mmCIF file with all atom_site columns, C-alpha atoms and ligand atoms in Angstrom:
data_model
loop_
_atom_site.group_PDB
_atom_site.id
_atom_site.type_symbol
_atom_site.label_atom_id
_atom_site.label_alt_id
_atom_site.label_comp_id
_atom_site.label_asym_id
_atom_site.label_entity_id
_atom_site.label_seq_id
_atom_site.pdbx_PDB_ins_code
_atom_site.Cartn_x
_atom_site.Cartn_y
_atom_site.Cartn_z
_atom_site.occupancy
_atom_site.B_iso_or_equiv
_atom_site.pdbx_formal_charge
_atom_site.auth_seq_id
_atom_site.auth_comp_id
_atom_site.auth_asym_id
_atom_site.auth_atom_id
_atom_site.pdbx_PDB_model_num
ATOM   1   C CA . UNK K 1 1   ? 0.000   0.000  0.000   1.00 58.00 ? 1   UNK K CA 1
ATOM   2   C CA . UNK K 1 2   ? 2.774   2.369  0.923   1.00 61.00 ? 2   UNK K CA 1
ATOM   3   C CA . UNK K 1 3   ? 4.663   1.719  -2.298  1.00 65.00 ? 3   UNK K CA 1
ATOM   4   C CA . UNK K 1 4   ? 1.452   2.234  -4.278  1.00 59.00 ? 4   UNK K CA 1
ATOM   5   C CA . UNK K 1 5   ? 1.036   5.664  -2.723  1.00 61.00 ? 5   UNK K CA 1
ATOM   6   C CA . UNK K 1 6   ? 4.645   6.423  -3.460  1.00 62.00 ? 6   UNK K CA 1
ATOM   7   C CA . UNK K 1 7   ? 4.197   5.509  -7.112  1.00 60.00 ? 7   UNK K CA 1
ATOM   8   C CA . UNK K 1 8   ? 1.065   7.631  -7.298  1.00 56.00 ? 8   UNK K CA 1
ATOM   9   C CA . UNK K 1 9   ? 2.914   10.556 -5.806  1.00 59.00 ? 9   UNK K CA 1
ATOM   10  C CA . UNK K 1 10  ? 5.807   10.074 -8.174  1.00 56.00 ? 10  UNK K CA 1
ATOM   11  C CA . UNK K 1 11  ? 3.464   9.875  -11.162 1.00 57.00 ? 11  UNK K CA 1
ATOM   12  C CA . UNK K 1 12  ? 1.738   13.141 -10.329 1.00 58.00 ? 12  UNK K CA 1
ATOM   13  C CA . UNK K 1 13  ? 5.090   14.818 -9.780  1.00 55.00 ? 13  UNK K CA 1
ATOM   14  C CA . UNK K 1 14  ? 6.237   13.629 -13.188 1.00 52.00 ? 14  UNK K CA 1
ATOM   15  C CA . UNK K 1 15  ? 3.034   14.924 -14.806 1.00 54.00 ? 15  UNK K CA 1
ATOM   16  C CA . UNK K 1 16  ? 3.496   18.338 -13.266 1.00 56.00 ? 16  UNK K CA 1
ATOM   17  C CA . UNK K 1 17  ? 7.060   18.446 -14.559 1.00 54.00 ? 17  UNK K CA 1
ATOM   18  C CA . UNK K 1 18  ? 6.717   16.978 -18.035 1.00 60.00 ? 18  UNK K CA 1
ATOM   19  C CA . UNK K 1 19  ? 3.099   17.991 -18.566 1.00 72.00 ? 19  UNK K CA 1
ATOM   20  C CA . UNK K 1 20  ? 0.013   16.097 -19.641 1.00 83.00 ? 20  UNK K CA 1
ATOM   21  C CA . UNK K 1 21  ? 0.130   13.144 -21.950 1.00 89.00 ? 21  UNK K CA 1
ATOM   22  C CA . UNK K 1 22  ? -1.937  13.102 -25.106 1.00 90.00 ? 22  UNK K CA 1
ATOM   23  C CA . UNK K 1 23  ? -4.832  11.222 -23.526 1.00 91.00 ? 23  UNK K CA 1
ATOM   24  C CA . UNK K 1 24  ? -5.038  13.655 -20.630 1.00 91.00 ? 24  UNK K CA 1
ATOM   25  C CA . UNK K 1 25  ? -4.938  16.588 -23.004 1.00 90.00 ? 25  UNK K CA 1
ATOM   26  C CA . UNK K 1 26  ? -7.762  15.134 -25.115 1.00 91.00 ? 26  UNK K CA 1
ATOM   27  C CA . UNK K 1 27  ? -9.828  14.591 -21.976 1.00 92.00 ? 27  UNK K CA 1
ATOM   28  C CA . UNK K 1 28  ? -9.219  18.156 -20.817 1.00 90.00 ? 28  UNK K CA 1
ATOM   29  C CA . UNK K 1 29  ? -10.157 19.498 -24.249 1.00 93.00 ? 29  UNK K CA 1
ATOM   30  C CA . UNK K 1 30  ? -13.310 17.408 -24.356 1.00 95.00 ? 30  UNK K CA 1
ATOM   31  C CA . UNK K 1 31  ? -14.418 18.788 -21.010 1.00 95.00 ? 31  UNK K CA 1
ATOM   32  C CA . UNK K 1 32  ? -14.228 22.340 -22.339 1.00 96.00 ? 32  UNK K CA 1
ATOM   33  C CA . UNK K 1 33  ? -15.885 21.342 -25.621 1.00 97.00 ? 33  UNK K CA 1
ATOM   34  C CA . UNK K 1 34  ? -18.893 19.919 -23.802 1.00 97.00 ? 34  UNK K CA 1
ATOM   35  C CA . UNK K 1 35  ? -19.163 22.810 -21.391 1.00 97.00 ? 35  UNK K CA 1
ATOM   36  C CA . UNK K 1 36  ? -18.949 25.454 -24.125 1.00 98.00 ? 36  UNK K CA 1
ATOM   37  C CA . UNK K 1 37  ? -21.293 23.624 -26.487 1.00 97.00 ? 37  UNK K CA 1
ATOM   38  C CA . UNK K 1 38  ? -23.891 23.636 -23.728 1.00 97.00 ? 38  UNK K CA 1
ATOM   39  C CA . UNK K 1 39  ? -23.257 27.201 -22.748 1.00 97.00 ? 39  UNK K CA 1
ATOM   40  C CA . UNK K 1 40  ? -23.362 28.708 -26.226 1.00 97.00 ? 40  UNK K CA 1
ATOM   41  C CA . UNK K 1 41  ? -25.683 26.329 -28.084 1.00 95.00 ? 41  UNK K CA 1
ATOM   42  C CA . UNK K 1 42  ? -23.191 26.145 -30.928 1.00 97.00 ? 42  UNK K CA 1
ATOM   43  C CA . UNK K 1 43  ? -23.563 23.054 -33.111 1.00 97.00 ? 43  UNK K CA 1
ATOM   44  C CA . UNK K 1 44  ? -21.029 20.220 -33.105 1.00 96.00 ? 44  UNK K CA 1
ATOM   45  C CA . UNK K 1 45  ? -21.161 20.446 -36.918 1.00 97.00 ? 45  UNK K CA 1
ATOM   46  C CA . UNK K 1 46  ? -19.628 23.912 -36.778 1.00 97.00 ? 46  UNK K CA 1
ATOM   47  C CA . UNK K 1 47  ? -17.008 22.757 -34.284 1.00 97.00 ? 47  UNK K CA 1
ATOM   48  C CA . UNK K 1 48  ? -16.043 19.856 -36.547 1.00 97.00 ? 48  UNK K CA 1
ATOM   49  C CA . UNK K 1 49  ? -15.910 22.212 -39.517 1.00 97.00 ? 49  UNK K CA 1
ATOM   50  C CA . UNK K 1 50  ? -13.385 24.432 -37.775 1.00 97.00 ? 50  UNK K CA 1
ATOM   51  C CA . UNK K 1 51  ? -11.288 21.410 -36.814 1.00 97.00 ? 51  UNK K CA 1
ATOM   52  C CA . UNK K 1 52  ? -11.192 20.457 -40.486 1.00 97.00 ? 52  UNK K CA 1
ATOM   53  C CA . UNK K 1 53  ? -10.174 23.892 -41.706 1.00 98.00 ? 53  UNK K CA 1
ATOM   54  C CA . UNK K 1 54  ? -13.551 25.284 -42.786 1.00 98.00 ? 54  UNK K CA 1
ATOM   55  C CA . UNK K 1 55  ? -13.941 28.434 -40.701 1.00 98.00 ? 55  UNK K CA 1
ATOM   56  C CA . UNK K 1 56  ? -17.132 29.557 -42.418 1.00 98.00 ? 56  UNK K CA 1
ATOM   57  C CA . UNK K 1 57  ? -19.203 29.294 -39.234 1.00 97.00 ? 57  UNK K CA 1
ATOM   58  C CA . UNK K 1 58  ? -21.925 31.373 -37.597 1.00 96.00 ? 58  UNK K CA 1
ATOM   59  C CA . UNK K 1 59  ? -21.631 33.794 -34.713 1.00 97.00 ? 59  UNK K CA 1
ATOM   60  C CA . UNK K 1 60  ? -22.717 31.179 -32.168 1.00 98.00 ? 60  UNK K CA 1
ATOM   61  C CA . UNK K 1 61  ? -19.668 29.101 -33.060 1.00 98.00 ? 61  UNK K CA 1
ATOM   62  C CA . UNK K 1 62  ? -17.495 32.178 -32.594 1.00 98.00 ? 62  UNK K CA 1
ATOM   63  C CA . UNK K 1 63  ? -18.941 32.580 -29.095 1.00 98.00 ? 63  UNK K CA 1
ATOM   64  C CA . UNK K 1 64  ? -18.164 28.917 -28.482 1.00 98.00 ? 64  UNK K CA 1
ATOM   65  C CA . UNK K 1 65  ? -14.547 29.763 -29.261 1.00 98.00 ? 65  UNK K CA 1
ATOM   66  C CA . UNK K 1 66  ? -14.658 32.694 -26.861 1.00 98.00 ? 66  UNK K CA 1
ATOM   67  C CA . UNK K 1 67  ? -15.985 30.367 -24.151 1.00 98.00 ? 67  UNK K CA 1
ATOM   68  C CA . UNK K 1 68  ? -13.195 27.881 -24.892 1.00 97.00 ? 68  UNK K CA 1
ATOM   69  C CA . UNK K 1 69  ? -10.342 30.399 -24.909 1.00 97.00 ? 69  UNK K CA 1
ATOM   70  C CA . UNK K 1 70  ? -11.761 32.151 -21.870 1.00 97.00 ? 70  UNK K CA 1
ATOM   71  C CA . UNK K 1 71  ? -11.889 28.925 -19.893 1.00 95.00 ? 71  UNK K CA 1
ATOM   72  C CA . UNK K 1 72  ? -8.144  28.573 -20.458 1.00 94.00 ? 72  UNK K CA 1
ATOM   73  C CA . UNK K 1 73  ? -7.760  32.272 -19.538 1.00 95.00 ? 73  UNK K CA 1
ATOM   74  C CA . UNK K 1 74  ? -6.165  32.817 -22.935 1.00 97.00 ? 74  UNK K CA 1
ATOM   75  C CA . UNK K 1 75  ? -8.077  35.983 -23.726 1.00 97.00 ? 75  UNK K CA 1
ATOM   76  C CA . UNK K 1 76  ? -7.607  39.347 -22.022 1.00 97.00 ? 76  UNK K CA 1
ATOM   77  C CA . UNK K 1 77  ? -10.456 41.639 -20.961 1.00 97.00 ? 77  UNK K CA 1
ATOM   78  C CA . UNK K 1 78  ? -9.656  43.798 -23.995 1.00 97.00 ? 78  UNK K CA 1
ATOM   79  C CA . UNK K 1 79  ? -10.060 40.705 -26.198 1.00 98.00 ? 79  UNK K CA 1
ATOM   80  C CA . UNK K 1 80  ? -6.398  40.305 -27.104 1.00 98.00 ? 80  UNK K CA 1
ATOM   81  C CA . UNK K 1 81  ? -4.425  37.124 -26.572 1.00 98.00 ? 81  UNK K CA 1
ATOM   82  C CA . UNK K 1 82  ? -3.216  36.683 -23.004 1.00 98.00 ? 82  UNK K CA 1
ATOM   83  C CA . UNK K 1 83  ? 0.326   35.901 -24.063 1.00 97.00 ? 83  UNK K CA 1
ATOM   84  C CA . UNK K 1 84  ? 1.637   35.332 -20.536 1.00 96.00 ? 84  UNK K CA 1
ATOM   85  C CA . UNK K 1 85  ? -1.103  32.821 -19.736 1.00 96.00 ? 85  UNK K CA 1
ATOM   86  C CA . UNK K 1 86  ? -0.383  31.032 -23.008 1.00 96.00 ? 86  UNK K CA 1
ATOM   87  C CA . UNK K 1 87  ? 3.319   30.834 -22.201 1.00 95.00 ? 87  UNK K CA 1
ATOM   88  C CA . UNK K 1 88  ? 2.593   29.531 -18.715 1.00 93.00 ? 88  UNK K CA 1
ATOM   89  C CA . UNK K 1 89  ? 0.409   26.738 -20.085 1.00 92.00 ? 89  UNK K CA 1
ATOM   90  C CA . UNK K 1 90  ? 2.800   25.744 -22.841 1.00 92.00 ? 90  UNK K CA 1
ATOM   91  C CA . UNK K 1 91  ? 4.813   23.500 -20.543 1.00 90.00 ? 91  UNK K CA 1
ATOM   92  C CA . UNK K 1 92  ? 1.732   21.462 -19.687 1.00 90.00 ? 92  UNK K CA 1
ATOM   93  C CA . UNK K 1 93  ? 1.189   20.400 -23.285 1.00 93.00 ? 93  UNK K CA 1
ATOM   94  C CA . UNK K 1 94  ? 2.391   17.031 -24.532 1.00 92.00 ? 94  UNK K CA 1
ATOM   95  C CA . UNK K 1 95  ? 5.910   17.467 -25.836 1.00 92.00 ? 95  UNK K CA 1
ATOM   96  C CA . UNK K 1 96  ? 5.149   17.077 -29.526 1.00 93.00 ? 96  UNK K CA 1
ATOM   97  C CA . UNK K 1 97  ? 2.815   20.112 -29.422 1.00 94.00 ? 97  UNK K CA 1
ATOM   98  C CA . UNK K 1 98  ? 5.102   22.533 -27.651 1.00 95.00 ? 98  UNK K CA 1
ATOM   99  C CA . UNK K 1 99  ? 7.303   23.894 -30.442 1.00 96.00 ? 99  UNK K CA 1
ATOM   100 C CA . UNK K 1 100 ? 4.334   24.481 -32.676 1.00 97.00 ? 100 UNK K CA 1
ATOM   101 C CA . UNK K 1 101 ? 2.301   26.051 -29.861 1.00 96.00 ? 101 UNK K CA 1
ATOM   102 C CA . UNK K 1 102 ? 5.177   28.390 -29.052 1.00 97.00 ? 102 UNK K CA 1
ATOM   103 C CA . UNK K 1 103 ? 5.645   29.398 -32.665 1.00 98.00 ? 103 UNK K CA 1
ATOM   104 C CA . UNK K 1 104 ? 1.930   29.856 -33.337 1.00 98.00 ? 104 UNK K CA 1
ATOM   105 C CA . UNK K 1 105 ? 1.354   31.819 -30.148 1.00 97.00 ? 105 UNK K CA 1
ATOM   106 C CA . UNK K 1 106 ? 4.083   34.211 -31.263 1.00 98.00 ? 106 UNK K CA 1
ATOM   107 C CA . UNK K 1 107 ? 2.695   34.365 -34.771 1.00 98.00 ? 107 UNK K CA 1
ATOM   108 C CA . UNK K 1 108 ? -0.886  34.970 -33.585 1.00 98.00 ? 108 UNK K CA 1
ATOM   109 C CA . UNK K 1 109 ? -0.095  37.397 -30.823 1.00 96.00 ? 109 UNK K CA 1
ATOM   110 C CA . UNK K 1 110 ? -1.695  40.272 -32.735 1.00 96.00 ? 110 UNK K CA 1
ATOM   111 C CA . UNK K 1 111 ? -4.170  38.252 -34.784 1.00 97.00 ? 111 UNK K CA 1
ATOM   112 C CA . UNK K 1 112 ? -7.262  39.891 -33.302 1.00 97.00 ? 112 UNK K CA 1
ATOM   113 C CA . UNK K 1 113 ? -8.716  42.612 -35.511 1.00 97.00 ? 113 UNK K CA 1
ATOM   114 C CA . UNK K 1 114 ? -12.196 42.874 -34.007 1.00 97.00 ? 114 UNK K CA 1
ATOM   115 C CA . UNK K 1 115 ? -11.079 44.068 -30.594 1.00 97.00 ? 115 UNK K CA 1
ATOM   116 C CA . UNK K 1 116 ? -14.528 45.340 -29.675 1.00 97.00 ? 116 UNK K CA 1
ATOM   117 C CA . UNK K 1 117 ? -16.409 42.056 -30.145 1.00 98.00 ? 117 UNK K CA 1
ATOM   118 C CA . UNK K 1 118 ? -15.279 39.227 -27.905 1.00 98.00 ? 118 UNK K CA 1
ATOM   119 C CA . UNK K 1 119 ? -16.718 36.334 -29.930 1.00 98.00 ? 119 UNK K CA 1
ATOM   120 C CA . UNK K 1 120 ? -15.258 37.523 -33.230 1.00 98.00 ? 120 UNK K CA 1
ATOM   121 C CA . UNK K 1 121 ? -11.979 38.282 -31.466 1.00 98.00 ? 121 UNK K CA 1
ATOM   122 C CA . UNK K 1 122 ? -11.717 34.731 -30.104 1.00 98.00 ? 122 UNK K CA 1
ATOM   123 C CA . UNK K 1 123 ? -12.623 33.359 -33.527 1.00 98.00 ? 123 UNK K CA 1
ATOM   124 C CA . UNK K 1 124 ? -9.898  35.379 -35.233 1.00 98.00 ? 124 UNK K CA 1
ATOM   125 C CA . UNK K 1 125 ? -7.356  34.203 -32.712 1.00 98.00 ? 125 UNK K CA 1
ATOM   126 C CA . UNK K 1 126 ? -8.294  30.516 -32.964 1.00 98.00 ? 126 UNK K CA 1
ATOM   127 C CA . UNK K 1 127 ? -8.413  30.690 -36.740 1.00 98.00 ? 127 UNK K CA 1
ATOM   128 C CA . UNK K 1 128 ? -4.892  32.093 -36.789 1.00 98.00 ? 128 UNK K CA 1
ATOM   129 C CA . UNK K 1 129 ? -3.755  29.272 -34.499 1.00 98.00 ? 129 UNK K CA 1
ATOM   130 C CA . UNK K 1 130 ? -5.346  26.721 -36.803 1.00 98.00 ? 130 UNK K CA 1
ATOM   131 C CA . UNK K 1 131 ? -3.810  27.942 -40.048 1.00 98.00 ? 131 UNK K CA 1
ATOM   132 C CA . UNK K 1 132 ? -0.442  28.426 -38.388 1.00 98.00 ? 132 UNK K CA 1
ATOM   133 C CA . UNK K 1 133 ? -0.205  24.634 -38.087 1.00 98.00 ? 133 UNK K CA 1
ATOM   134 C CA . UNK K 1 134 ? -3.357  22.594 -38.856 1.00 98.00 ? 134 UNK K CA 1
ATOM   135 C CA . UNK K 1 135 ? -1.673  19.284 -37.933 1.00 97.00 ? 135 UNK K CA 1
ATOM   136 C CA . UNK K 1 136 ? -0.865  20.455 -34.445 1.00 96.00 ? 136 UNK K CA 1
ATOM   137 C CA . UNK K 1 137 ? -4.098  22.360 -33.761 1.00 96.00 ? 137 UNK K CA 1
ATOM   138 C CA . UNK K 1 138 ? -5.543  21.293 -30.433 1.00 94.00 ? 138 UNK K CA 1
ATOM   139 C CA . UNK K 1 139 ? -8.048  23.935 -29.321 1.00 96.00 ? 139 UNK K CA 1
ATOM   140 C CA . UNK K 1 140 ? -11.521 22.628 -28.396 1.00 96.00 ? 140 UNK K CA 1
HETATM 141 C C1 . LIG B 2 .   ? -4.759  44.518 -23.658 1.00 83.76 ? 201 LIG B C1 1
HETATM 142 O O1 . LIG B 2 .   ? -4.522  44.123 -22.332 1.00 83.76 ? 201 LIG B O1 1
HETATM 143 C C2 . LIG B 2 .   ? -3.240  43.544 -22.097 1.00 83.76 ? 201 LIG B C2 1
HETATM 144 C C3 . LIG B 2 .   ? -3.190  42.993 -20.684 1.00 83.76 ? 201 LIG B C3 1
HETATM 145 O O2 . LIG B 2 .   ? -3.923  43.766 -19.780 1.00 83.76 ? 201 LIG B O2 1
HETATM 146 C C4 . LIG B 2 .   ? -2.167  44.587 -22.402 1.00 83.76 ? 201 LIG B C4 1
HETATM 147 O O3 . LIG B 2 .   ? -0.893  44.039 -22.171 1.00 83.76 ? 201 LIG B O3 1
HETATM 148 C C5 . LIG B 2 .   ? -2.308  45.016 -23.859 1.00 83.76 ? 201 LIG B C5 1
HETATM 149 O O4 . LIG B 2 .   ? -1.368  46.043 -24.145 1.00 83.76 ? 201 LIG B O4 1
HETATM 150 C C6 . LIG B 2 .   ? -3.714  45.514 -24.156 1.00 83.76 ? 201 LIG B C6 1
HETATM 151 N N1 . LIG B 2 .   ? -3.824  45.718 -25.612 1.00 83.76 ? 201 LIG B N1 1
HETATM 152 C C7 . LIG B 2 .   ? -4.596  46.642 -26.173 1.00 83.76 ? 201 LIG B C7 1
HETATM 153 C C8 . LIG B 2 .   ? -4.612  46.688 -27.662 1.00 83.76 ? 201 LIG B C8 1
HETATM 154 O O5 . LIG B 2 .   ? -5.241  47.421 -25.512 1.00 83.76 ? 201 LIG B O5 1
#
């Protein structure tokens, strides 16, 4: 029993150092997807479209993206990217996502054009992240 607890402790220490594995990341993403789908009444069709590179979606889907980015605290009150929060969370990503996430966060730092509309702002930001590297896109 004692050694089991020790292993558990060790495992959680390792996770906090090397970050989540892919399965944990997918689970965390799914949680936000479900919560934001419910909250915004966006359709899963629109969410799937965005994941496949078709960003021709309605305003509800843009508000879904705001809900998603906001739940990771990635969007500032003035609707710009919260770069510091993004950098802090980078280390928690599975290793194979980190370089791309770093590069795309830098590239999309000023992607928001519609600063006065939070849903459109979040959409512009997420869209930039997608086209920066579609293979490594992981937002909900
Ligand atoms: C938005 O807010 C952030 C953090 O408070 C700040 O660093 C940034 O300069 C602001 N950007 C604009 C365009 O107001």
